[in-house]
Short mmCIF file of C-alpha atoms in Angstrom, two decimals:
data_model
loop_
_atom_site.label_atom_id
_atom_site.label_comp_id
_atom_site.label_asym_id
_atom_site.label_seq_id
_atom_site.Cartn_x
_atom_site.Cartn_y
_atom_site.Cartn_z
CA MET A 2 -21.95 -12.03 -81.10
CA GLY A 3 -23.74 -14.83 -82.81
CA SER A 4 -23.16 -17.09 -79.85
CA ASN A 5 -25.71 -15.11 -77.84
CA ARG A 6 -28.63 -16.30 -79.87
CA CYS A 7 -30.83 -18.21 -77.48
CA CYS A 8 -33.06 -19.65 -80.15
CA SER A 9 -30.49 -21.82 -81.95
CA GLU A 10 -31.50 -25.43 -81.58
CA TYR A 11 -29.05 -28.06 -80.50
CA VAL A 12 -28.07 -30.63 -83.13
CA PRO A 13 -26.74 -33.88 -81.67
CA ALA A 14 -23.15 -34.84 -82.49
CA LYS A 15 -21.49 -38.15 -81.73
CA GLY A 16 -19.37 -38.05 -78.60
CA GLU A 17 -20.92 -34.91 -77.11
CA THR A 18 -22.28 -35.05 -73.56
CA VAL A 19 -25.71 -33.59 -72.86
CA ILE A 20 -28.20 -33.32 -70.02
CA GLY A 21 -31.30 -35.30 -70.85
CA ILE A 22 -34.63 -35.79 -69.11
CA ILE A 23 -36.13 -39.28 -69.02
CA THR A 24 -39.60 -39.00 -70.53
CA ALA A 25 -40.68 -42.59 -70.93
CA LYS A 26 -39.76 -46.19 -70.30
CA SER A 27 -40.69 -48.55 -73.12
CA GLY A 28 -39.49 -52.10 -72.78
CA ASP A 29 -35.73 -52.12 -72.33
CA VAL A 30 -35.16 -48.60 -73.54
CA PHE A 31 -35.67 -45.15 -72.07
CA LYS A 32 -36.83 -42.19 -74.12
CA VAL A 33 -34.82 -39.07 -73.39
CA ASP A 34 -35.59 -35.47 -74.16
CA TYR A 35 -32.42 -33.47 -74.90
CA GLY A 36 -34.06 -30.38 -76.33
CA GLY A 37 -33.81 -31.42 -79.96
CA SER A 38 -36.32 -32.09 -82.67
CA GLU A 39 -36.79 -35.70 -81.64
CA GLN A 40 -36.17 -37.81 -78.58
CA ALA A 41 -33.15 -40.01 -78.10
CA SER A 42 -33.13 -43.58 -76.92
CA LEU A 43 -31.08 -44.80 -73.96
CA SER A 44 -30.75 -48.49 -73.27
CA TYR A 45 -31.02 -49.61 -69.65
CA LEU A 46 -27.83 -51.65 -70.22
CA ALA A 47 -25.86 -48.50 -71.03
CA PHE A 48 -25.16 -47.73 -67.38
CA GLU A 49 -22.11 -48.75 -65.38
CA GLY A 50 -22.59 -52.17 -63.83
CA ALA A 51 -25.99 -52.74 -65.43
CA THR A 52 -26.97 -56.24 -66.45
CA LYS A 53 -30.25 -57.84 -67.42
CA ARG A 54 -30.78 -58.83 -63.81
CA ASN A 55 -29.24 -55.75 -62.22
CA ARG A 56 -31.25 -52.91 -63.72
CA PRO A 57 -30.20 -49.31 -63.07
CA ASN A 58 -32.36 -47.17 -60.81
CA VAL A 59 -33.73 -44.74 -63.39
CA GLN A 60 -37.22 -43.20 -63.22
CA VAL A 61 -39.24 -41.03 -65.57
CA GLY A 62 -38.35 -37.43 -64.86
CA ASP A 63 -34.76 -38.12 -63.80
CA LEU A 64 -31.88 -36.10 -65.17
CA VAL A 65 -29.10 -37.98 -66.93
CA PHE A 66 -25.67 -36.85 -68.09
CA ALA A 67 -25.06 -38.94 -71.21
CA GLN A 68 -23.13 -38.97 -74.47
CA PHE A 69 -24.28 -39.64 -78.01
CA VAL A 70 -23.14 -42.83 -79.70
CA VAL A 71 -25.44 -42.46 -82.70
CA ALA A 72 -26.16 -38.96 -83.99
CA ASN A 73 -26.87 -38.41 -87.65
CA LYS A 74 -29.74 -37.07 -89.68
CA ASP A 75 -30.88 -40.50 -90.86
CA MET A 76 -31.30 -42.35 -87.60
CA GLU A 77 -32.86 -41.86 -84.19
CA PRO A 78 -30.16 -40.51 -81.85
CA GLU A 79 -28.89 -42.88 -79.18
CA LEU A 80 -27.38 -42.00 -75.81
CA VAL A 81 -25.28 -44.00 -73.36
CA CYS A 82 -24.05 -43.35 -69.83
CA ILE A 83 -20.82 -45.34 -70.13
CA ASP A 84 -17.63 -44.94 -72.13
CA GLY A 85 -15.99 -47.47 -74.43
CA SER A 86 -14.60 -49.51 -71.56
CA GLY A 87 -17.85 -49.62 -69.61
CA ARG A 88 -16.98 -46.97 -67.02
CA ALA A 89 -19.40 -44.20 -66.06
CA ASN A 90 -16.81 -41.38 -65.88
CA GLY A 91 -19.26 -39.04 -64.24
CA MET A 92 -22.17 -39.91 -66.50
CA GLY A 93 -25.51 -41.27 -65.32
CA VAL A 94 -28.42 -40.13 -63.20
CA PHE A 95 -27.92 -37.00 -61.11
CA GLY A 96 -29.85 -33.99 -59.94
CA ALA A 97 -30.64 -34.10 -56.26
CA ALA A 98 -30.87 -30.68 -54.59
CA GLY A 99 -29.97 -28.63 -57.65
CA LEU A 100 -31.54 -26.49 -60.33
CA LEU A 101 -31.72 -26.99 -64.09
CA ILE A 102 -31.58 -23.94 -66.38
CA LYS A 103 -31.59 -23.35 -70.12
CA VAL A 104 -28.89 -21.16 -71.67
CA SER A 105 -27.61 -20.40 -75.15
CA LEU A 106 -25.20 -22.78 -76.86
CA GLY A 107 -22.63 -19.98 -76.99
CA LEU A 108 -22.56 -19.68 -73.21
CA VAL A 109 -21.80 -23.41 -72.94
CA ARG A 110 -18.86 -22.95 -75.30
CA ARG A 111 -17.60 -19.99 -73.26
CA LEU A 112 -18.00 -21.87 -70.01
CA LEU A 113 -16.08 -24.92 -71.18
CA ALA A 114 -13.41 -23.13 -73.22
CA PRO A 115 -9.83 -23.97 -72.20
CA HIS A 116 -8.94 -20.51 -70.83
CA SER A 117 -12.34 -19.28 -69.77
CA ASP A 118 -12.73 -15.97 -67.93
CA LEU A 119 -16.20 -17.02 -66.86
CA ARG A 120 -14.88 -20.14 -65.14
CA ALA A 121 -12.15 -18.14 -63.46
CA ASP A 122 -14.78 -15.71 -62.12
CA LEU A 123 -16.92 -18.58 -60.82
CA GLU A 124 -13.92 -20.01 -58.99
CA GLN A 125 -13.76 -16.78 -56.97
CA LEU A 126 -17.42 -16.84 -56.01
CA PHE A 127 -18.52 -19.61 -53.62
CA PRO A 128 -18.22 -23.42 -53.55
CA CYS A 129 -20.58 -24.92 -56.08
CA GLU A 130 -20.84 -27.58 -58.74
CA LEU A 131 -22.17 -27.50 -62.27
CA VAL A 132 -23.13 -30.05 -64.86
CA VAL A 133 -22.92 -28.52 -68.32
CA GLY A 134 -24.67 -30.16 -71.26
CA MET A 135 -23.67 -29.27 -74.83
CA ASN A 136 -27.39 -28.97 -75.53
CA GLY A 137 -27.56 -25.68 -73.63
CA ARG A 138 -28.71 -27.09 -70.31
CA ILE A 139 -26.83 -26.35 -67.10
CA TRP A 140 -27.55 -27.86 -63.70
CA VAL A 141 -26.24 -25.99 -60.67
CA ARG A 142 -25.93 -26.75 -57.00
CA ALA A 143 -24.44 -24.71 -54.16
CA ALA A 144 -24.33 -24.96 -50.38
CA SER A 145 -27.63 -23.12 -49.80
CA VAL A 146 -30.84 -22.63 -51.77
CA GLN A 147 -30.15 -18.91 -51.98
CA GLN A 148 -26.67 -19.41 -53.42
CA THR A 149 -28.05 -21.94 -55.91
CA LEU A 150 -30.63 -19.40 -57.08
CA ILE A 151 -28.02 -16.66 -57.35
CA LEU A 152 -25.82 -18.93 -59.45
CA ALA A 153 -28.68 -19.91 -61.74
CA ASN A 154 -29.71 -16.30 -62.32
CA LEU A 155 -26.10 -15.27 -62.82
CA LEU A 156 -25.51 -17.82 -65.55
CA GLN A 157 -28.73 -16.98 -67.34
CA SER A 158 -27.93 -13.28 -67.35
CA CYS A 159 -24.39 -13.92 -68.60
CA ASP A 160 -25.96 -14.48 -72.00
CA THR A 161 -26.98 -10.85 -72.32
CA MET A 162 -24.12 -9.08 -70.56
CA THR A 163 -20.75 -7.87 -71.70
CA ALA A 164 -17.67 -9.01 -69.84
CA PRO A 165 -17.26 -5.83 -67.73
CA GLN A 166 -20.95 -5.89 -66.77
CA ARG A 167 -20.62 -9.50 -65.73
CA GLN A 168 -17.53 -8.83 -63.64
CA GLN A 169 -19.32 -5.98 -61.91
CA LEU A 170 -22.21 -8.28 -61.04
CA PHE A 171 -19.84 -10.91 -59.73
CA ARG A 172 -18.15 -8.36 -57.52
CA ARG A 173 -21.49 -7.26 -56.11
CA ILE A 174 -22.35 -10.83 -55.24
CA GLN A 175 -19.00 -11.42 -53.64
CA MET A 176 -19.51 -8.43 -51.40
CA GLY A 177 -22.87 -9.83 -50.34
CA ALA A 178 -25.05 -7.15 -51.87
CA LEU A 179 -27.48 -9.71 -53.30
CA MET B 30 -3.29 -92.23 -70.67
CA ALA B 31 -3.50 -95.00 -73.27
CA GLY B 32 -2.19 -93.60 -76.52
CA ASP B 33 -4.51 -92.95 -79.48
CA SER B 34 -7.35 -95.18 -78.28
CA VAL B 35 -9.99 -93.17 -80.14
CA ARG B 36 -9.27 -91.17 -83.32
CA LEU B 37 -11.66 -88.23 -83.67
CA SER B 38 -12.96 -87.47 -87.12
CA LYS B 39 -12.36 -84.17 -88.88
CA ASN B 40 -16.02 -83.25 -88.73
CA LEU B 41 -16.15 -83.89 -85.02
CA LEU B 42 -13.14 -81.63 -84.48
CA ARG B 43 -14.82 -78.88 -86.47
CA MET B 44 -17.84 -78.80 -84.20
CA LYS B 45 -18.34 -75.76 -81.94
CA PHE B 46 -17.96 -77.54 -78.61
CA MET B 47 -14.57 -78.95 -79.66
CA GLN B 48 -13.35 -75.51 -80.73
CA ARG B 49 -13.92 -73.90 -77.35
CA GLY B 50 -10.89 -75.51 -75.80
CA LEU B 51 -8.55 -74.33 -78.50
CA ASP B 52 -6.32 -71.28 -78.19
CA ALA B 53 -7.08 -68.18 -80.15
CA GLU B 54 -3.95 -68.92 -82.18
CA THR B 55 -4.96 -72.37 -83.27
CA LYS B 56 -8.40 -71.06 -84.15
CA LYS B 57 -6.90 -68.41 -86.38
CA GLN B 58 -4.67 -70.97 -88.05
CA LEU B 59 -7.59 -73.24 -88.78
CA GLU B 60 -9.57 -70.38 -90.27
CA GLU B 61 -6.64 -69.37 -92.47
CA ASP B 62 -6.14 -72.94 -93.65
CA GLU B 63 -9.75 -73.19 -94.68
CA LYS B 64 -9.54 -69.94 -96.61
CA ARG B 65 -6.46 -71.10 -98.46
CA ILE B 66 -8.23 -74.12 -99.93
CA ILE B 67 -9.25 -72.58 -103.25
CA SER B 68 -10.64 -75.02 -105.68
CA ASP B 69 -11.11 -74.44 -109.42
CA GLU B 70 -14.71 -73.51 -108.82
CA HIS B 71 -13.67 -70.48 -106.82
CA TRP B 72 -14.09 -67.45 -109.10
CA TYR B 73 -11.91 -64.36 -108.85
CA LEU B 74 -11.53 -61.11 -110.74
CA ASP B 75 -8.51 -60.91 -113.01
CA LEU B 76 -7.93 -57.20 -112.45
CA PRO B 77 -4.98 -55.21 -111.13
CA GLU B 78 -5.19 -54.25 -107.47
CA LEU B 79 -7.20 -51.12 -106.89
CA LYS B 80 -5.90 -48.67 -104.28
CA ALA B 81 -8.39 -46.80 -102.13
CA LYS B 82 -7.70 -43.08 -102.42
CA GLU B 83 -6.63 -41.48 -99.19
CA ASN B 84 -9.16 -38.92 -98.06
CA LEU B 85 -7.45 -35.85 -96.68
CA ILE B 86 -10.66 -34.14 -95.58
CA ILE B 87 -12.02 -35.10 -92.18
CA GLU B 88 -15.53 -34.08 -91.25
CA GLU B 89 -16.00 -33.26 -87.57
CA LYS B 90 -19.48 -32.40 -86.44
CA SER B 91 -18.74 -31.68 -82.83
CA LEU B 92 -17.12 -28.50 -81.49
CA VAL B 93 -15.57 -30.28 -78.53
CA PRO B 94 -12.31 -31.46 -80.16
CA CYS B 95 -12.00 -28.33 -82.32
CA GLU B 96 -11.97 -25.93 -79.39
CA GLY B 97 -10.59 -28.33 -76.80
CA LEU B 98 -13.64 -27.89 -74.60
CA PHE B 99 -13.45 -29.11 -71.02
CA TYR B 100 -15.32 -31.95 -69.42
CA GLY B 101 -18.97 -31.09 -68.71
CA ARG B 102 -18.94 -31.54 -64.94
CA LEU B 103 -17.39 -28.72 -62.94
CA SER B 104 -16.81 -28.24 -59.25
CA PHE B 105 -15.44 -25.07 -57.63
CA ARG B 106 -13.68 -24.67 -54.31
CA GLY B 107 -13.94 -28.33 -53.45
CA PHE B 108 -17.72 -28.51 -53.38
CA ASN B 109 -17.78 -32.01 -54.87
CA PRO B 110 -14.42 -33.80 -54.47
CA GLU B 111 -15.36 -36.65 -56.79
CA VAL B 112 -16.14 -34.23 -59.59
CA GLU B 113 -12.83 -32.46 -58.98
CA LYS B 114 -11.07 -35.80 -59.40
CA LEU B 115 -12.92 -36.36 -62.67
CA MET B 116 -11.93 -32.89 -63.83
CA ALA B 117 -8.27 -33.63 -63.20
CA LEU B 118 -8.58 -36.93 -65.05
CA LEU B 119 -10.70 -36.07 -68.04
CA ASN B 120 -9.79 -32.51 -68.95
CA PRO B 121 -7.38 -31.91 -71.83
CA LYS B 122 -4.05 -31.07 -70.23
CA ASP B 123 -2.32 -27.76 -70.76
CA LYS B 124 0.91 -28.01 -72.75
CA LYS B 125 2.70 -25.86 -70.18
CA GLU B 126 1.55 -28.05 -67.33
CA GLU B 127 2.82 -31.12 -69.16
CA GLU B 128 6.26 -29.56 -69.70
CA GLU B 129 6.52 -28.65 -66.04
CA GLU B 130 5.66 -32.16 -65.04
CA ASP B 131 8.34 -33.54 -67.34
CA ASP B 132 10.96 -31.17 -65.91
CA VAL B 133 10.14 -32.11 -62.35
CA SER B 134 10.29 -35.83 -63.02
CA HIS B 135 13.53 -35.36 -64.98
CA MET B 136 15.10 -33.53 -62.05
CA GLN B 137 14.00 -36.21 -59.68
CA THR B 138 15.68 -38.97 -61.69
CA ASP B 139 18.87 -36.90 -62.00
CA VAL B 140 19.19 -36.62 -58.28
CA THR B 141 18.47 -40.26 -57.71
CA ASP B 142 21.11 -41.26 -60.28
CA GLU B 143 23.79 -39.39 -58.39
CA GLU B 144 22.58 -40.71 -55.10
CA MET B 145 22.65 -44.20 -56.52
CA ALA B 146 26.22 -43.85 -57.73
CA LEU B 147 27.39 -42.62 -54.32
CA ARG B 148 25.55 -45.36 -52.55
CA TYR B 149 26.91 -48.07 -54.79
CA GLU B 150 30.49 -46.90 -54.28
CA SER B 151 30.33 -47.44 -50.55
CA LEU B 152 28.07 -50.47 -50.81
CA VAL B 153 30.46 -52.45 -52.97
CA GLY B 154 33.28 -51.77 -50.55
CA THR B 155 31.28 -52.80 -47.49
CA LEU B 156 30.13 -56.07 -48.98
CA LYS B 157 33.60 -56.89 -50.21
CA LYS B 158 34.94 -56.45 -46.70
CA LYS B 159 32.28 -58.75 -45.31
CA PHE B 160 33.34 -61.70 -47.41
CA ALA B 161 37.08 -61.14 -47.31
CA LYS B 162 39.32 -63.11 -45.00
CA LYS B 163 40.93 -61.52 -41.96
CA ARG B 164 44.40 -61.04 -43.49
CA GLU B 165 42.97 -59.48 -46.65
CA ARG B 166 40.78 -57.23 -44.54
CA ALA B 167 43.80 -55.84 -42.78
CA THR B 168 45.42 -54.77 -46.07
CA MET B 169 42.10 -53.52 -47.45
CA ASP B 170 41.54 -51.08 -44.65
CA GLU B 171 44.57 -49.14 -45.73
CA ASP B 172 43.04 -48.29 -49.11
CA ASP B 173 40.82 -45.28 -49.56
CA VAL B 174 37.16 -45.85 -50.51
CA ASN B 175 37.78 -44.12 -53.83
CA GLN B 176 40.74 -46.37 -54.57
CA ASN B 177 43.27 -43.63 -54.02
CA ILE B 178 46.37 -45.62 -53.32
CA VAL B 179 48.21 -44.39 -50.27
CA GLU B 180 51.93 -44.86 -50.32
CA LYS B 181 52.73 -47.95 -48.38
CA ASN B 182 55.91 -48.41 -46.48
CA SER B 183 57.80 -51.29 -47.96
CA LYS B 184 57.74 -54.49 -45.99
CA LYS B 185 60.31 -54.64 -43.27
CA ALA B 186 63.02 -56.99 -44.43
CA PHE B 187 66.03 -58.24 -42.60
CA LEU B 188 68.82 -55.63 -42.65
CA LYS B 189 72.21 -57.04 -42.48
CA PRO B 190 74.16 -55.29 -39.74
CA GLN B 191 77.10 -53.39 -41.10
CA ASP B 192 80.41 -54.37 -39.79
#
């Protein structure tokens, strides 16, 4: 199961959405860490409704859900938080009251696959929301701190479990053992 | 307005502030006209037209379209209704779901077609009655809505008494 390797580094690809962390603000551009070999740039105008006078409320340390518009080996990668028509479509700053974890790239693929068992299992668990970045970062939030922690641990252990083991763990959680 | 009081020169018309009022169409026409003016000094290659070869190999660096991966924001059991709306909007639709939707909408239009036909049958008759004169209305009432002609008794004519 090559997709369980947790040391494979993410390589940016145009059009993919990732979770980035704002590391610096230099002039009109933010520097974003997405877990790759270099940092990406994110223009302050690349947010929905942003203009030169109406700057978006983005601080160093914020989490952003963004997509790559430039991603090749010759140029610095560039991110934006809007689509072609200028709409956010769920992208932008987020992160209040949740937890960010690092998982393998294979788990992201399994989580977002069209007919995913993992997603079906999560649906049976408890109300929660996730933001999944193709760079192997997942942000989770549930109704209580405890549930959020359970969810985070669950997803991180999914990397090293087989499907039956995972389903057993899910059942234990559902019955309130943890 | 007084006709043709001032004639504007060609150069004036070509200036940027005069072009702003023009339509996109007229702008395009002007550009094309300028391109067509090829003087003898304009050099060109006397070669046959070269066709660009069609490249049948497409390079795709991202896994997302290959595997049909879902949108990155997920919400379960209604935790975040806005995210659930985004999921419905942005996720690649199942083929089966699409077929079901088509069937349902097809059925709906079928029913409405029949309903429409029935409604129009009676509607035409009602409106016709409204605008018809009293004498015509009397004869009309005898007919069936579906134009089934009922046998009418012949008009009562004078019968000569037999001797």
